């Protein structure tokens, strides 16, 4: 699941059973992509263009573009990369991206979790949220609560996404 806040992509990327309790936040820095041009392949697919169309618009041959995308060319010229980025509407030069990861059970989802996620969003370009669950612990929390029905894992994911739905500059998540 994914949502976009002010150009920041937030992914709820997975579930972990019996994850350690509490929330842990870690930031990872993605290495600058020097010899890997996978992001260009993705951009070309998203644009729905053929390699020939991209090559023609960028002033290179289809063969050269293919070799570049398959990492056969290690040091392409800045002019060719700039033309390619311009045609695909990508930032050039590519800047380093800060990626954050938040782990938590979010049961119950409370203001501490919300603060943690908002704080993480303010410090990274991309945030991945990993939601864990522990059936035994969750059942105990439910039995000790005033809730009439135990929320499912799907309910908890929905709560997490709904919490950020009404934030400024939010785009609907792709589920």
mmCIF file of C-alpha atoms in Angstrom:
data_model
loop_
_atom_site.group_PDB
_atom_site.id
_atom_site.type_symbol
_atom_site.label_atom_id
_atom_site.label_comp_id
_atom_site.label_asym_id
_atom_site.label_seq_id
_atom_site.Cartn_x
_atom_site.Cartn_y
_atom_site.Cartn_z
ATOM 1 C CA UNK A 1 0.000 0.000 0.000
ATOM 2 C CA UNK A 2 1.291 3.424 -0.803
ATOM 3 C CA UNK A 3 0.341 7.044 -0.310
ATOM 4 C CA UNK A 4 2.027 10.256 -1.322
ATOM 5 C CA UNK A 5 2.304 13.236 1.021
ATOM 6 C CA UNK A 6 3.717 16.389 -0.498
ATOM 7 C CA UNK A 7 5.884 14.463 -2.949
ATOM 8 C CA UNK A 8 6.943 12.004 -0.233
ATOM 9 C CA UNK A 9 6.090 8.396 -0.945
ATOM 10 C CA UNK A 10 4.967 6.358 2.048
ATOM 11 C CA UNK A 11 4.718 2.600 1.616
ATOM 12 C CA UNK A 12 3.151 0.156 4.024
ATOM 13 C CA UNK A 13 5.422 -2.540 2.701
ATOM 14 C CA UNK A 14 4.729 -5.574 4.762
ATOM 15 C CA UNK A 15 3.656 -7.419 7.822
ATOM 16 C CA UNK A 16 5.924 -9.093 10.323
ATOM 17 C CA UNK A 17 4.498 -11.658 12.717
ATOM 18 C CA UNK A 18 5.786 -11.423 16.270
ATOM 19 C CA UNK A 19 7.885 -8.337 15.586
ATOM 20 C CA UNK A 20 9.662 -6.889 18.617
ATOM 21 C CA UNK A 21 7.340 -4.667 20.619
ATOM 22 C CA UNK A 22 7.658 -0.917 20.354
ATOM 23 C CA UNK A 23 8.436 1.189 17.344
ATOM 24 C CA UNK A 24 11.885 1.434 15.871
ATOM 25 C CA UNK A 25 12.886 4.054 13.344
ATOM 26 C CA UNK A 26 15.926 3.666 11.163
ATOM 27 C CA UNK A 27 17.099 5.683 8.263
ATOM 28 C CA UNK A 28 19.016 4.213 5.387
ATOM 29 C CA UNK A 29 20.698 6.215 2.716
ATOM 30 C CA UNK A 30 20.425 4.866 -0.785
ATOM 31 C CA UNK A 31 23.733 4.874 -2.618
ATOM 32 C CA UNK A 32 23.882 7.168 -5.612
ATOM 33 C CA UNK A 33 23.082 5.167 -8.705
ATOM 34 C CA UNK A 34 26.251 5.370 -10.748
ATOM 35 C CA UNK A 35 26.209 2.205 -12.805
ATOM 36 C CA UNK A 36 22.606 1.082 -12.293
ATOM 37 C CA UNK A 37 19.972 2.752 -14.412
ATOM 38 C CA UNK A 38 16.964 0.716 -13.293
ATOM 39 C CA UNK A 39 15.133 3.932 -12.459
ATOM 40 C CA UNK A 40 15.383 4.887 -16.153
ATOM 41 C CA UNK A 41 13.822 1.563 -17.189
ATOM 42 C CA UNK A 42 10.984 2.217 -14.747
ATOM 43 C CA UNK A 43 10.465 5.765 -16.034
ATOM 44 C CA UNK A 44 10.382 4.550 -19.649
ATOM 45 C CA UNK A 45 7.771 1.904 -18.775
ATOM 46 C CA UNK A 46 5.683 4.460 -16.871
ATOM 47 C CA UNK A 47 5.768 6.836 -19.847
ATOM 48 C CA UNK A 48 4.686 4.008 -22.155
ATOM 49 C CA UNK A 49 7.412 4.830 -24.672
ATOM 50 C CA UNK A 50 9.402 2.474 -26.842
ATOM 51 C CA UNK A 51 13.187 2.409 -26.633
ATOM 52 C CA UNK A 52 13.302 3.829 -30.161
ATOM 53 C CA UNK A 53 11.124 6.807 -29.196
ATOM 54 C CA UNK A 54 13.260 7.549 -26.129
ATOM 55 C CA UNK A 55 16.508 7.143 -28.065
ATOM 56 C CA UNK A 56 15.336 9.454 -30.876
ATOM 57 C CA UNK A 57 14.144 12.125 -28.437
ATOM 58 C CA UNK A 58 17.389 11.915 -26.452
ATOM 59 C CA UNK A 59 19.768 12.036 -29.416
ATOM 60 C CA UNK A 60 21.205 8.538 -29.153
ATOM 61 C CA UNK A 61 20.811 5.238 -30.943
ATOM 62 C CA UNK A 62 18.497 2.525 -29.709
ATOM 63 C CA UNK A 63 21.520 0.227 -29.309
ATOM 64 C CA UNK A 64 23.361 2.743 -27.137
ATOM 65 C CA UNK A 65 20.261 3.279 -24.969
ATOM 66 C CA UNK A 66 19.781 -0.470 -24.585
ATOM 67 C CA UNK A 67 23.411 -0.920 -23.527
ATOM 68 C CA UNK A 68 23.076 1.949 -21.061
ATOM 69 C CA UNK A 69 19.930 0.484 -19.491
ATOM 70 C CA UNK A 70 21.574 -2.936 -19.205
ATOM 71 C CA UNK A 71 24.657 -1.483 -17.464
ATOM 72 C CA UNK A 72 27.005 -2.231 -20.369
ATOM 73 C CA UNK A 73 28.004 1.440 -20.497
ATOM 74 C CA UNK A 74 29.512 2.491 -17.181
ATOM 75 C CA UNK A 75 30.234 6.181 -17.819
ATOM 76 C CA UNK A 76 27.738 7.773 -20.206
ATOM 77 C CA UNK A 77 28.237 11.418 -21.098
ATOM 78 C CA UNK A 78 26.499 13.994 -18.933
ATOM 79 C CA UNK A 79 24.884 15.467 -22.071
ATOM 80 C CA UNK A 80 23.244 12.165 -22.998
ATOM 81 C CA UNK A 81 22.059 11.568 -19.447
ATOM 82 C CA UNK A 82 20.697 15.102 -19.222
ATOM 83 C CA UNK A 83 18.783 14.708 -22.513
ATOM 84 C CA UNK A 84 17.390 11.378 -21.332
ATOM 85 C CA UNK A 85 16.326 12.810 -17.972
ATOM 86 C CA UNK A 86 14.787 15.866 -19.614
ATOM 87 C CA UNK A 87 12.713 13.733 -22.007
ATOM 88 C CA UNK A 88 11.546 11.456 -19.161
ATOM 89 C CA UNK A 89 10.820 14.392 -16.848
ATOM 90 C CA UNK A 90 13.339 13.253 -14.230
ATOM 91 C CA UNK A 91 15.510 15.385 -11.982
ATOM 92 C CA UNK A 92 19.066 15.822 -13.233
ATOM 93 C CA UNK A 93 21.532 15.363 -11.771
ATOM 94 C CA UNK A 94 19.970 12.714 -9.595
ATOM 95 C CA UNK A 95 20.350 13.548 -5.972
ATOM 96 C CA UNK A 96 20.898 11.135 -3.173
ATOM 97 C CA UNK A 97 17.628 9.931 -1.650
ATOM 98 C CA UNK A 98 17.071 9.513 2.078
ATOM 99 C CA UNK A 99 14.895 6.507 2.826
ATOM 100 C CA UNK A 100 13.323 5.863 6.221
ATOM 101 C CA UNK A 101 11.799 2.752 7.716
ATOM 102 C CA UNK A 102 9.376 2.673 10.653
ATOM 103 C CA UNK A 103 8.569 -0.636 12.331
ATOM 104 C CA UNK A 104 5.593 -1.005 14.667
ATOM 105 C CA UNK A 105 2.570 -3.063 15.612
ATOM 106 C CA UNK A 106 0.295 -0.007 15.735
ATOM 107 C CA UNK A 107 -2.107 -1.860 18.036
ATOM 108 C CA UNK A 108 -3.615 0.298 19.199
ATOM 109 C CA UNK A 109 -2.609 3.102 16.839
ATOM 110 C CA UNK A 110 -2.006 6.108 19.096
ATOM 111 C CA UNK A 111 -0.663 9.647 19.002
ATOM 112 C CA UNK A 112 2.883 8.444 19.691
ATOM 113 C CA UNK A 113 2.813 6.381 16.492
ATOM 114 C CA UNK A 114 1.352 9.285 14.544
ATOM 115 C CA UNK A 115 4.035 11.653 15.859
ATOM 116 C CA UNK A 116 6.773 9.133 15.032
ATOM 117 C CA UNK A 117 5.539 8.735 11.452
ATOM 118 C CA UNK A 118 5.070 12.486 10.935
ATOM 119 C CA UNK A 119 8.553 13.149 12.317
ATOM 120 C CA UNK A 120 10.038 10.475 10.056
ATOM 121 C CA UNK A 121 8.216 11.982 7.045
ATOM 122 C CA UNK A 122 9.783 15.349 7.748
ATOM 123 C CA UNK A 123 13.294 13.888 7.645
ATOM 124 C CA UNK A 124 13.246 11.613 4.600
ATOM 125 C CA UNK A 125 12.340 11.570 0.914
ATOM 126 C CA UNK A 126 10.723 8.146 1.089
ATOM 127 C CA UNK A 127 9.263 6.352 4.118
ATOM 128 C CA UNK A 128 8.444 2.660 4.390
ATOM 129 C CA UNK A 129 6.163 1.535 7.213
ATOM 130 C CA UNK A 130 6.401 -2.085 8.341
ATOM 131 C CA UNK A 131 3.480 -3.244 10.471
ATOM 132 C CA UNK A 132 4.044 -6.248 12.697
ATOM 133 C CA UNK A 133 1.534 -8.363 14.544
ATOM 134 C CA UNK A 134 1.536 -10.914 17.338
ATOM 135 C CA UNK A 135 -1.746 -12.824 17.617
ATOM 136 C CA UNK A 136 -1.264 -13.777 21.290
ATOM 137 C CA UNK A 137 -0.343 -10.251 22.387
ATOM 138 C CA UNK A 138 -3.080 -8.692 20.239
ATOM 139 C CA UNK A 139 -5.731 -11.022 21.712
ATOM 140 C CA UNK A 140 -4.631 -10.129 25.240
ATOM 141 C CA UNK A 141 -4.812 -6.408 24.499
ATOM 142 C CA UNK A 142 -8.287 -6.848 23.025
ATOM 143 C CA UNK A 143 -9.577 -8.815 26.024
ATOM 144 C CA UNK A 144 -8.295 -6.104 28.390
ATOM 145 C CA UNK A 145 -9.908 -3.327 26.332
ATOM 146 C CA UNK A 146 -13.425 -1.929 26.058
ATOM 147 C CA UNK A 147 -13.611 -2.754 22.337
ATOM 148 C CA UNK A 148 -16.613 -4.821 21.256
ATOM 149 C CA UNK A 149 -14.815 -6.465 18.334
ATOM 150 C CA UNK A 150 -11.150 -7.286 17.786
ATOM 151 C CA UNK A 151 -9.704 -5.369 14.832
ATOM 152 C CA UNK A 152 -8.182 -7.469 12.071
ATOM 153 C CA UNK A 153 -4.776 -6.832 10.539
ATOM 154 C CA UNK A 154 -6.612 -5.308 7.546
ATOM 155 C CA UNK A 155 -8.469 -2.953 9.903
ATOM 156 C CA UNK A 156 -5.181 -1.818 11.408
ATOM 157 C CA UNK A 157 -3.651 -1.190 7.968
ATOM 158 C CA UNK A 158 -6.742 0.811 7.015
ATOM 159 C CA UNK A 159 -6.492 2.887 10.227
ATOM 160 C CA UNK A 160 -2.867 3.610 9.498
ATOM 161 C CA UNK A 161 -3.631 4.819 5.978
ATOM 162 C CA UNK A 162 -6.767 6.726 7.050
ATOM 163 C CA UNK A 163 -4.752 8.597 9.671
ATOM 164 C CA UNK A 164 -2.722 10.278 6.951
ATOM 165 C CA UNK A 165 -5.491 10.568 4.373
ATOM 166 C CA UNK A 166 -6.528 14.060 5.446
ATOM 167 C CA UNK A 167 -3.042 15.481 5.716
ATOM 168 C CA UNK A 168 -2.147 18.396 3.450
ATOM 169 C CA UNK A 169 -1.164 17.523 -0.127
ATOM 170 C CA UNK A 170 -2.137 13.878 0.176
ATOM 171 C CA UNK A 171 -2.774 11.622 -2.814
ATOM 172 C CA UNK A 172 -4.852 8.485 -2.467
ATOM 173 C CA UNK A 173 -2.811 5.344 -1.848
ATOM 174 C CA UNK A 174 -2.505 2.708 -4.517
ATOM 175 C CA UNK A 175 -3.799 -0.432 -2.874
#
